[in-house]
Amino acid sequence: MTDRDRVPPPPQVPRHVAIVMDGNGRWARSRFMPRFFGHKAGVDALVRAVNTFADRGVQVLSVFAFSSENWKRPDEEVSGLMSLVLVAVSKYLTKLARDGVRIRIVGDRTAVSDKLRQAWEQAEGQTAHNTRITLAVAFNYGGRWDIVQAARRCVEDGLAPEQVTEAALSQRMALASFAPDPDLFIRTGGEMRISNFLLWQSAYAEFVFTDCLWPDFGEREIDAALAAYARRDRRFGGIRPPELALAERV
Ligand code: IPE
Ligand code: IPE
Ligand code: MG
């Protein structure tokens, strides 16, 4: 076995955690409340979660807030979600900025209102200097959209076919300028699917699926997911050096 085949032990704490925040609607329904109530509780859960992940040493938290496919929902729910973003920014931006959170928005901004675009710009501008943790909010985002926009940028940049490599595409993906690929991918709400979140970037992420509905996803659930991650054996297609595997068993 050469050094190239050897896989270093995983760091105990993931650098980048990606989350599909699912289950808001069911959380509200179980309380006989409208779905919007669940989305509101979901925002509160996110603000708590970002601080907990930062305390645990995670550097980037990316969250799926609105997918390319969520436009299929009833108009009332879609417009409710859009206005919730504005409410969330005015309610929480000062706190997040003070907590050292750097906010980045990823997704197709062309389809959202000017008001929303301005709110995103304000959130990004006001927190740009922060370094404690980066919160990437995926809004009007789809993993397939991301791959397509990266491919288009290769064309726009005038790349020859042989220059369209994995590295060339990776560099042009939405999170590439500020985040490594996710180490840990969590989905709340009980479904075991990716639903078009970070398709390209999650090639070697560790997955944790939990039945916990997003508004209930608190410190205990976060620590359980991080503990599950710490127990995983990441090989990236390589193999574990036998002496390392042995040392871990004792
Ligand atoms: C996830 O919660 C939030 C968004 C997609 C905006 P859902 O709204 O999908 O909640 P469930 O899955 O219907 O419970
Ligand atoms: C994924 O949840 C999108 C977000 C959490 C923003 P969905 O509820 O839209 O996914 P499906 O429809 O169950 O796959
Ligand atoms: Mg859902």
mmCIF file of C-alpha atoms and ligand atoms in Angstrom:
data_model
loop_
_atom_site.group_PDB
_atom_site.id
_atom_site.type_symbol
_atom_site.label_atom_id
_atom_site.label_comp_id
_atom_site.label_asym_id
_atom_site.label_seq_id
_atom_site.Cartn_x
_atom_site.Cartn_y
_atom_site.Cartn_z
ATOM 1 C CA MET A 1 0.000 0.000 0.000
ATOM 2 C CA THR A 2 1.359 3.426 -0.906
ATOM 3 C CA ASP A 3 0.848 6.665 1.019
ATOM 4 C CA ARG A 4 -1.632 7.711 -1.656
ATOM 5 C CA ASP A 5 -3.967 4.850 -0.711
ATOM 6 C CA ARG A 6 -4.003 5.823 2.920
ATOM 7 C CA VAL A 7 -6.927 7.818 4.206
ATOM 8 C CA PRO A 8 -6.299 10.184 7.114
ATOM 9 C CA PRO A 9 -8.639 9.804 10.089
ATOM 10 C CA PRO A 10 -11.638 12.130 9.847
ATOM 11 C CA PRO A 11 -11.548 15.246 11.946
ATOM 12 C CA GLN A 12 -14.060 14.772 14.751
ATOM 13 C CA VAL A 13 -15.952 17.922 13.847
ATOM 14 C CA PRO A 14 -17.256 18.453 10.315
ATOM 15 C CA ARG A 15 -16.113 21.682 8.719
ATOM 16 C CA HIS A 16 -19.274 22.046 6.661
ATOM 17 C CA VAL A 17 -22.726 20.786 7.653
ATOM 18 C CA ALA A 18 -25.558 20.903 5.103
ATOM 19 C CA ILE A 19 -29.179 20.596 6.222
ATOM 20 C CA VAL A 20 -32.465 19.972 4.465
ATOM 21 C CA MET A 21 -34.724 21.664 6.994
ATOM 22 C CA ASP A 22 -37.855 19.587 6.417
ATOM 23 C CA GLY A 23 -41.005 19.018 8.417
ATOM 24 C CA ASN A 24 -42.263 22.541 9.173
ATOM 25 C CA GLY A 25 -45.694 21.878 7.690
ATOM 26 C CA ARG A 26 -46.228 18.652 9.627
ATOM 27 C CA TRP A 27 -44.999 20.309 12.820
ATOM 28 C CA ALA A 28 -47.687 22.985 12.426
ATOM 29 C CA ARG A 29 -50.414 20.527 11.417
ATOM 30 C CA SER A 30 -49.760 18.401 14.481
ATOM 31 C CA ARG A 31 -50.594 21.516 16.491
ATOM 32 C CA PHE A 32 -53.730 22.206 14.393
ATOM 33 C CA MET A 33 -52.070 25.352 13.097
ATOM 34 C CA PRO A 34 -51.575 26.604 9.518
ATOM 35 C CA ARG A 35 -48.371 25.548 7.745
ATOM 36 C CA PHE A 36 -47.020 29.091 7.904
ATOM 37 C CA PHE A 37 -46.812 28.767 11.680
ATOM 38 C CA GLY A 38 -44.375 25.883 11.152
ATOM 39 C CA HIS A 39 -42.221 27.950 8.796
ATOM 40 C CA LYS A 40 -42.044 30.732 11.385
ATOM 41 C CA ALA A 41 -40.969 28.236 14.050
ATOM 42 C CA GLY A 42 -38.455 26.932 11.513
ATOM 43 C CA VAL A 43 -36.748 30.319 11.306
ATOM 44 C CA ASP A 44 -36.416 30.429 15.096
ATOM 45 C CA ALA A 45 -34.945 26.907 15.059
ATOM 46 C CA LEU A 46 -32.417 27.976 12.430
ATOM 47 C CA VAL A 47 -31.204 30.938 14.469
ATOM 48 C CA ARG A 48 -30.711 28.630 17.471
ATOM 49 C CA ALA A 49 -29.026 25.945 15.365
ATOM 50 C CA VAL A 50 -26.486 28.252 13.756
ATOM 51 C CA ASN A 51 -25.235 29.280 17.185
ATOM 52 C CA THR A 52 -25.060 25.696 18.419
ATOM 53 C CA PHE A 53 -23.124 24.549 15.344
ATOM 54 C CA ALA A 54 -20.755 27.513 15.753
ATOM 55 C CA ASP A 55 -20.196 26.584 19.406
ATOM 56 C CA ARG A 56 -19.297 23.038 18.315
ATOM 57 C CA GLY A 57 -16.647 24.346 15.903
ATOM 58 C CA VAL A 58 -18.477 23.946 12.583
ATOM 59 C CA GLN A 59 -17.244 26.545 10.086
ATOM 60 C CA VAL A 60 -19.997 26.488 7.472
ATOM 61 C CA LEU A 61 -23.675 25.653 7.864
ATOM 62 C CA SER A 62 -25.654 25.507 4.634
ATOM 63 C CA VAL A 63 -29.403 25.181 4.825
ATOM 64 C CA PHE A 64 -32.067 24.456 2.229
ATOM 65 C CA ALA A 65 -34.707 27.130 2.738
ATOM 66 C CA PHE A 66 -36.565 27.143 -0.604
ATOM 67 C CA SER A 67 -35.968 24.743 -3.467
ATOM 68 C CA SER A 68 -36.314 25.320 -7.210
ATOM 69 C CA GLU A 69 -39.290 22.956 -6.965
ATOM 70 C CA ASN A 70 -41.028 24.696 -4.041
ATOM 71 C CA TRP A 71 -42.664 27.091 -6.546
ATOM 72 C CA LYS A 72 -45.110 24.196 -7.099
ATOM 73 C CA ARG A 73 -46.696 24.912 -3.717
ATOM 74 C CA PRO A 74 -49.929 26.921 -3.483
ATOM 75 C CA ASP A 75 -49.432 30.662 -4.173
ATOM 76 C CA GLU A 76 -50.420 31.492 -0.633
ATOM 77 C CA GLU A 77 -47.638 29.344 0.853
ATOM 78 C CA VAL A 78 -45.035 30.652 -1.621
ATOM 79 C CA SER A 79 -45.852 34.293 -0.928
ATOM 80 C CA GLY A 80 -45.951 33.530 2.800
ATOM 81 C CA LEU A 81 -42.431 32.123 2.588
ATOM 82 C CA MET A 82 -41.198 35.165 0.637
ATOM 83 C CA SER A 83 -42.605 37.586 3.183
ATOM 84 C CA LEU A 84 -41.248 35.442 6.009
ATOM 85 C CA VAL A 85 -37.740 36.056 4.679
ATOM 86 C CA LEU A 86 -38.259 39.814 4.995
ATOM 87 C CA VAL A 87 -39.638 39.400 8.518
ATOM 88 C CA ALA A 88 -36.754 37.090 9.478
ATOM 89 C CA VAL A 89 -34.144 39.520 8.183
ATOM 90 C CA SER A 90 -35.617 42.443 10.095
ATOM 91 C CA LYS A 91 -36.114 40.344 13.237
ATOM 92 C CA TYR A 92 -32.797 38.491 13.355
ATOM 93 C CA LEU A 93 -30.167 40.243 11.234
ATOM 94 C CA THR A 94 -28.829 42.413 14.056
ATOM 95 C CA LYS A 95 -28.575 39.430 16.379
ATOM 96 C CA LEU A 96 -26.865 37.213 13.802
ATOM 97 C CA ALA A 97 -24.429 40.002 12.924
ATOM 98 C CA ARG A 98 -23.644 40.414 16.626
ATOM 99 C CA ASP A 99 -23.239 36.639 17.055
ATOM 100 C CA GLY A 100 -20.434 36.619 14.472
ATOM 101 C CA VAL A 101 -22.427 34.906 11.714
ATOM 102 C CA ARG A 102 -21.500 35.638 8.105
ATOM 103 C CA ILE A 103 -24.549 35.219 5.875
ATOM 104 C CA ARG A 104 -24.370 34.167 2.227
ATOM 105 C CA ILE A 105 -27.319 33.479 -0.032
ATOM 106 C CA VAL A 106 -27.038 30.864 -2.766
ATOM 107 C CA GLY A 107 -29.535 30.221 -5.533
ATOM 108 C CA ASP A 108 -31.139 31.851 -8.529
ATOM 109 C CA ARG A 109 -31.840 35.438 -7.512
ATOM 110 C CA THR A 110 -33.335 36.428 -10.841
ATOM 111 C CA ALA A 111 -36.770 35.041 -9.994
ATOM 112 C CA VAL A 112 -37.245 36.795 -6.643
ATOM 113 C CA SER A 113 -38.615 40.277 -5.993
ATOM 114 C CA ASP A 114 -36.437 43.395 -5.778
ATOM 115 C CA LYS A 115 -37.412 43.716 -2.135
ATOM 116 C CA LEU A 116 -36.144 40.236 -1.356
ATOM 117 C CA ARG A 117 -32.934 40.767 -3.322
ATOM 118 C CA GLN A 118 -32.329 43.944 -1.325
ATOM 119 C CA ALA A 119 -32.897 42.089 1.951
ATOM 120 C CA TRP A 120 -30.353 39.447 0.891
ATOM 121 C CA GLU A 121 -27.856 42.133 -0.045
ATOM 122 C CA GLN A 122 -28.363 43.844 3.280
ATOM 123 C CA ALA A 123 -27.881 40.555 5.171
ATOM 124 C CA GLU A 124 -24.719 39.723 3.246
ATOM 125 C CA GLY A 125 -23.323 43.253 3.457
ATOM 126 C CA GLN A 126 -23.947 43.689 7.160
ATOM 127 C CA THR A 127 -22.287 40.391 8.084
ATOM 128 C CA ALA A 128 -19.508 40.198 5.486
ATOM 129 C CA HIS A 129 -16.711 40.774 8.006
ATOM 130 C CA ASN A 130 -17.867 38.052 10.455
ATOM 131 C CA THR A 131 -15.729 34.956 10.936
ATOM 132 C CA ARG A 132 -17.301 32.778 13.663
ATOM 133 C CA ILE A 133 -19.434 30.722 11.263
ATOM 134 C CA THR A 134 -20.765 31.123 7.720
ATOM 135 C CA LEU A 135 -24.463 30.518 7.195
ATOM 136 C CA ALA A 136 -25.251 29.764 3.555
ATOM 137 C CA VAL A 137 -28.971 30.034 2.915
ATOM 138 C CA ALA A 138 -30.030 28.179 -0.221
ATOM 139 C CA PHE A 139 -33.045 29.978 -1.611
ATOM 140 C CA ASN A 140 -34.544 29.255 -5.004
ATOM 141 C CA TYR A 141 -31.711 26.756 -5.182
ATOM 142 C CA GLY A 142 -31.504 23.379 -6.875
ATOM 143 C CA GLY A 143 -28.516 21.076 -7.216
ATOM 144 C CA ARG A 144 -29.263 20.649 -10.923
ATOM 145 C CA TRP A 145 -29.574 24.409 -11.398
ATOM 146 C CA ASP A 146 -26.190 24.761 -9.722
ATOM 147 C CA ILE A 147 -24.517 22.275 -12.090
ATOM 148 C CA VAL A 148 -26.112 23.948 -15.103
ATOM 149 C CA GLN A 149 -25.057 27.444 -14.043
ATOM 150 C CA ALA A 150 -21.489 26.198 -13.455
ATOM 151 C CA ALA A 151 -21.477 24.640 -16.951
ATOM 152 C CA ARG A 152 -22.785 27.877 -18.453
ATOM 153 C CA ARG A 153 -20.034 29.827 -16.746
ATOM 154 C CA CYS A 154 -17.463 27.472 -18.273
ATOM 155 C CA VAL A 155 -18.888 28.394 -21.681
ATOM 156 C CA GLU A 156 -19.012 32.108 -20.839
ATOM 157 C CA ASP A 157 -15.399 31.933 -19.682
ATOM 158 C CA GLY A 158 -14.472 30.520 -23.087
ATOM 159 C CA LEU A 159 -13.168 27.148 -21.863
ATOM 160 C CA ALA A 160 -12.174 24.611 -24.494
ATOM 161 C CA PRO A 161 -13.826 21.159 -24.118
ATOM 162 C CA GLU A 162 -10.702 19.621 -22.557
ATOM 163 C CA GLN A 163 -10.659 22.454 -19.989
ATOM 164 C CA VAL A 164 -14.142 21.502 -18.744
ATOM 165 C CA THR A 165 -12.861 19.363 -15.892
ATOM 166 C CA GLU A 166 -14.189 18.446 -12.446
ATOM 167 C CA ALA A 167 -12.031 21.201 -10.996
ATOM 168 C CA ALA A 168 -13.344 23.765 -13.502
ATOM 169 C CA LEU A 169 -16.951 22.917 -12.647
ATOM 170 C CA SER A 170 -16.262 22.690 -8.884
ATOM 171 C CA GLN A 171 -14.774 26.182 -8.878
ATOM 172 C CA ARG A 172 -17.924 27.557 -10.482
ATOM 173 C CA MET A 173 -20.477 25.913 -8.185
ATOM 174 C CA ALA A 174 -22.547 28.234 -6.007
ATOM 175 C CA LEU A 175 -20.748 27.699 -2.678
ATOM 176 C CA ALA A 176 -17.263 27.216 -4.057
ATOM 177 C CA SER A 177 -15.875 30.633 -3.228
ATOM 178 C CA PHE A 178 -16.420 30.262 0.502
ATOM 179 C CA ALA A 179 -17.149 26.643 1.500
ATOM 180 C CA PRO A 180 -15.508 23.243 1.237
ATOM 181 C CA ASP A 181 -17.768 20.344 0.196
ATOM 182 C CA PRO A 182 -20.166 19.317 2.975
ATOM 183 C CA ASP A 183 -18.789 16.701 5.368
ATOM 184 C CA LEU A 184 -22.121 16.029 7.028
ATOM 185 C CA PHE A 185 -25.528 16.182 5.304
ATOM 186 C CA ILE A 186 -28.539 16.125 7.621
ATOM 187 C CA ARG A 187 -32.188 15.841 6.667
ATOM 188 C CA THR A 188 -34.883 16.319 9.271
ATOM 189 C CA GLY A 189 -38.536 15.349 8.851
ATOM 190 C CA GLY A 190 -38.175 11.626 8.190
ATOM 191 C CA GLU A 191 -37.798 11.552 4.384
ATOM 192 C CA MET A 192 -34.718 9.798 3.065
ATOM 193 C CA ARG A 193 -33.961 11.767 -0.057
ATOM 194 C CA ILE A 194 -31.820 14.687 -1.173
ATOM 195 C CA SER A 195 -34.634 16.592 -2.962
ATOM 196 C CA ASN A 196 -32.126 18.330 -5.243
ATOM 197 C CA PHE A 197 -29.974 19.954 -2.548
ATOM 198 C CA LEU A 198 -26.174 20.036 -2.986
ATOM 199 C CA LEU A 199 -25.970 17.225 -5.558
ATOM 200 C CA TRP A 200 -22.467 17.831 -6.865
ATOM 201 C CA GLN A 201 -20.954 18.867 -3.549
ATOM 202 C CA SER A 202 -22.351 15.957 -1.505
ATOM 203 C CA ALA A 203 -20.549 13.223 -3.446
ATOM 204 C CA TYR A 204 -18.686 12.131 -0.292
ATOM 205 C CA ALA A 205 -20.787 13.677 2.475
ATOM 206 C CA GLU A 206 -21.881 11.536 5.412
ATOM 207 C CA PHE A 207 -25.680 11.381 5.664
ATOM 208 C CA VAL A 208 -27.812 11.557 8.788
ATOM 209 C CA PHE A 209 -31.582 11.241 8.408
ATOM 210 C CA THR A 210 -33.752 11.936 11.409
ATOM 211 C CA ASP A 211 -37.489 11.804 12.039
ATOM 212 C CA CYS A 212 -37.238 14.951 14.144
ATOM 213 C CA LEU A 213 -39.249 17.753 12.503
ATOM 214 C CA TRP A 214 -37.149 20.836 11.764
ATOM 215 C CA PRO A 215 -38.670 23.225 14.371
ATOM 216 C CA ASP A 216 -37.821 20.646 17.064
ATOM 217 C CA PHE A 217 -34.230 20.161 15.894
ATOM 218 C CA GLY A 218 -32.315 21.485 18.906
ATOM 219 C CA GLU A 219 -29.064 21.041 20.767
ATOM 220 C CA ARG A 220 -29.689 17.385 21.650
ATOM 221 C CA GLU A 221 -30.397 16.412 18.024
ATOM 222 C CA ILE A 222 -27.416 18.428 16.792
ATOM 223 C CA ASP A 223 -25.091 16.675 19.205
ATOM 224 C CA ALA A 224 -26.505 13.277 18.194
ATOM 225 C CA ALA A 225 -25.845 14.057 14.503
ATOM 226 C CA LEU A 226 -22.309 15.256 15.253
ATOM 227 C CA ALA A 227 -21.662 12.142 17.346
ATOM 228 C CA ALA A 228 -22.893 9.920 14.491
ATOM 229 C CA TYR A 229 -20.558 11.762 12.134
ATOM 230 C CA ALA A 230 -17.583 11.299 14.469
ATOM 231 C CA ARG A 231 -18.148 7.521 14.378
ATOM 232 C CA ARG A 232 -18.140 7.308 10.572
ATOM 233 C CA ASP A 233 -15.242 5.836 8.676
ATOM 234 C CA ARG A 234 -14.671 8.088 5.655
ATOM 235 C CA ARG A 235 -12.676 6.364 2.954
ATOM 236 C CA PHE A 236 -13.274 8.481 -0.179
ATOM 237 C CA GLY A 237 -12.780 5.360 -2.255
ATOM 238 C CA GLY A 238 -9.524 4.474 -0.505
ATOM 239 C CA ILE A 239 -8.971 2.031 2.344
ATOM 240 C CA ARG A 240 -8.268 2.449 6.045
ATOM 241 C CA PRO A 241 -4.701 1.673 7.059
ATOM 242 C CA PRO A 242 -5.016 -1.541 9.131
ATOM 243 C CA GLU A 243 -2.961 -0.152 12.026
ATOM 244 C CA LEU A 244 -5.307 2.835 12.302
ATOM 245 C CA ALA A 245 -8.408 0.674 12.285
ATOM 246 C CA LEU A 246 -6.813 -1.479 14.989
ATOM 247 C CA ALA A 247 -5.811 1.517 17.119
ATOM 248 C CA GLU A 248 -9.387 2.803 16.978
ATOM 249 C CA ARG A 249 -10.786 -0.493 18.193
ATOM 250 C CA VAL A 250 -8.743 -0.566 21.419
HETATM 251 C C1 IPE B 1 -39.619 22.466 4.821
HETATM 252 O O1 IPE B 1 -40.785 22.116 5.463
HETATM 253 C C2 IPE B 1 -39.578 23.939 4.524
HETATM 254 C C3 IPE B 1 -39.725 24.282 3.095
HETATM 255 C C4 IPE B 1 -39.750 23.445 2.102
HETATM 256 C C5 IPE B 1 -39.851 25.686 2.793
HETATM 257 P P1 IPE B 1 -42.050 21.628 4.653
HETATM 258 O O2 IPE B 1 -42.897 22.804 4.328
HETATM 259 O O3 IPE B 1 -41.647 20.819 3.466
HETATM 260 O O4 IPE B 1 -42.779 20.726 5.726
HETATM 261 P P2 IPE B 1 -43.491 19.328 5.478
HETATM 262 O O5 IPE B 1 -42.509 18.426 4.803
HETATM 263 O O6 IPE B 1 -44.676 19.610 4.599
HETATM 264 O O7 IPE B 1 -43.868 18.863 6.844
HETATM 265 C C1 IPE B 2 -36.894 20.068 0.532
HETATM 266 O O1 IPE B 2 -38.080 19.788 1.197
HETATM 267 C C2 IPE B 2 -36.733 21.541 0.330
HETATM 268 C C3 IPE B 2 -36.509 22.344 1.525
HETATM 269 C C4 IPE B 2 -36.393 21.904 2.739
HETATM 270 C C5 IPE B 2 -36.377 23.750 1.278
HETATM 271 P P1 IPE B 2 -39.423 19.430 0.401
HETATM 272 O O2 IPE B 2 -40.463 19.208 1.423
HETATM 273 O O3 IPE B 2 -39.698 20.461 -0.632
HETATM 274 O O4 IPE B 2 -39.011 18.077 -0.339
HETATM 275 P P2 IPE B 2 -39.921 16.893 -0.891
HETATM 276 O O5 IPE B 2 -41.008 17.506 -1.721
HETATM 277 O O6 IPE B 2 -40.477 16.176 0.307
HETATM 278 O O7 IPE B 2 -38.968 16.029 -1.661
HETATM 279 MG MG MG B 3 -41.337 18.833 3.162
#
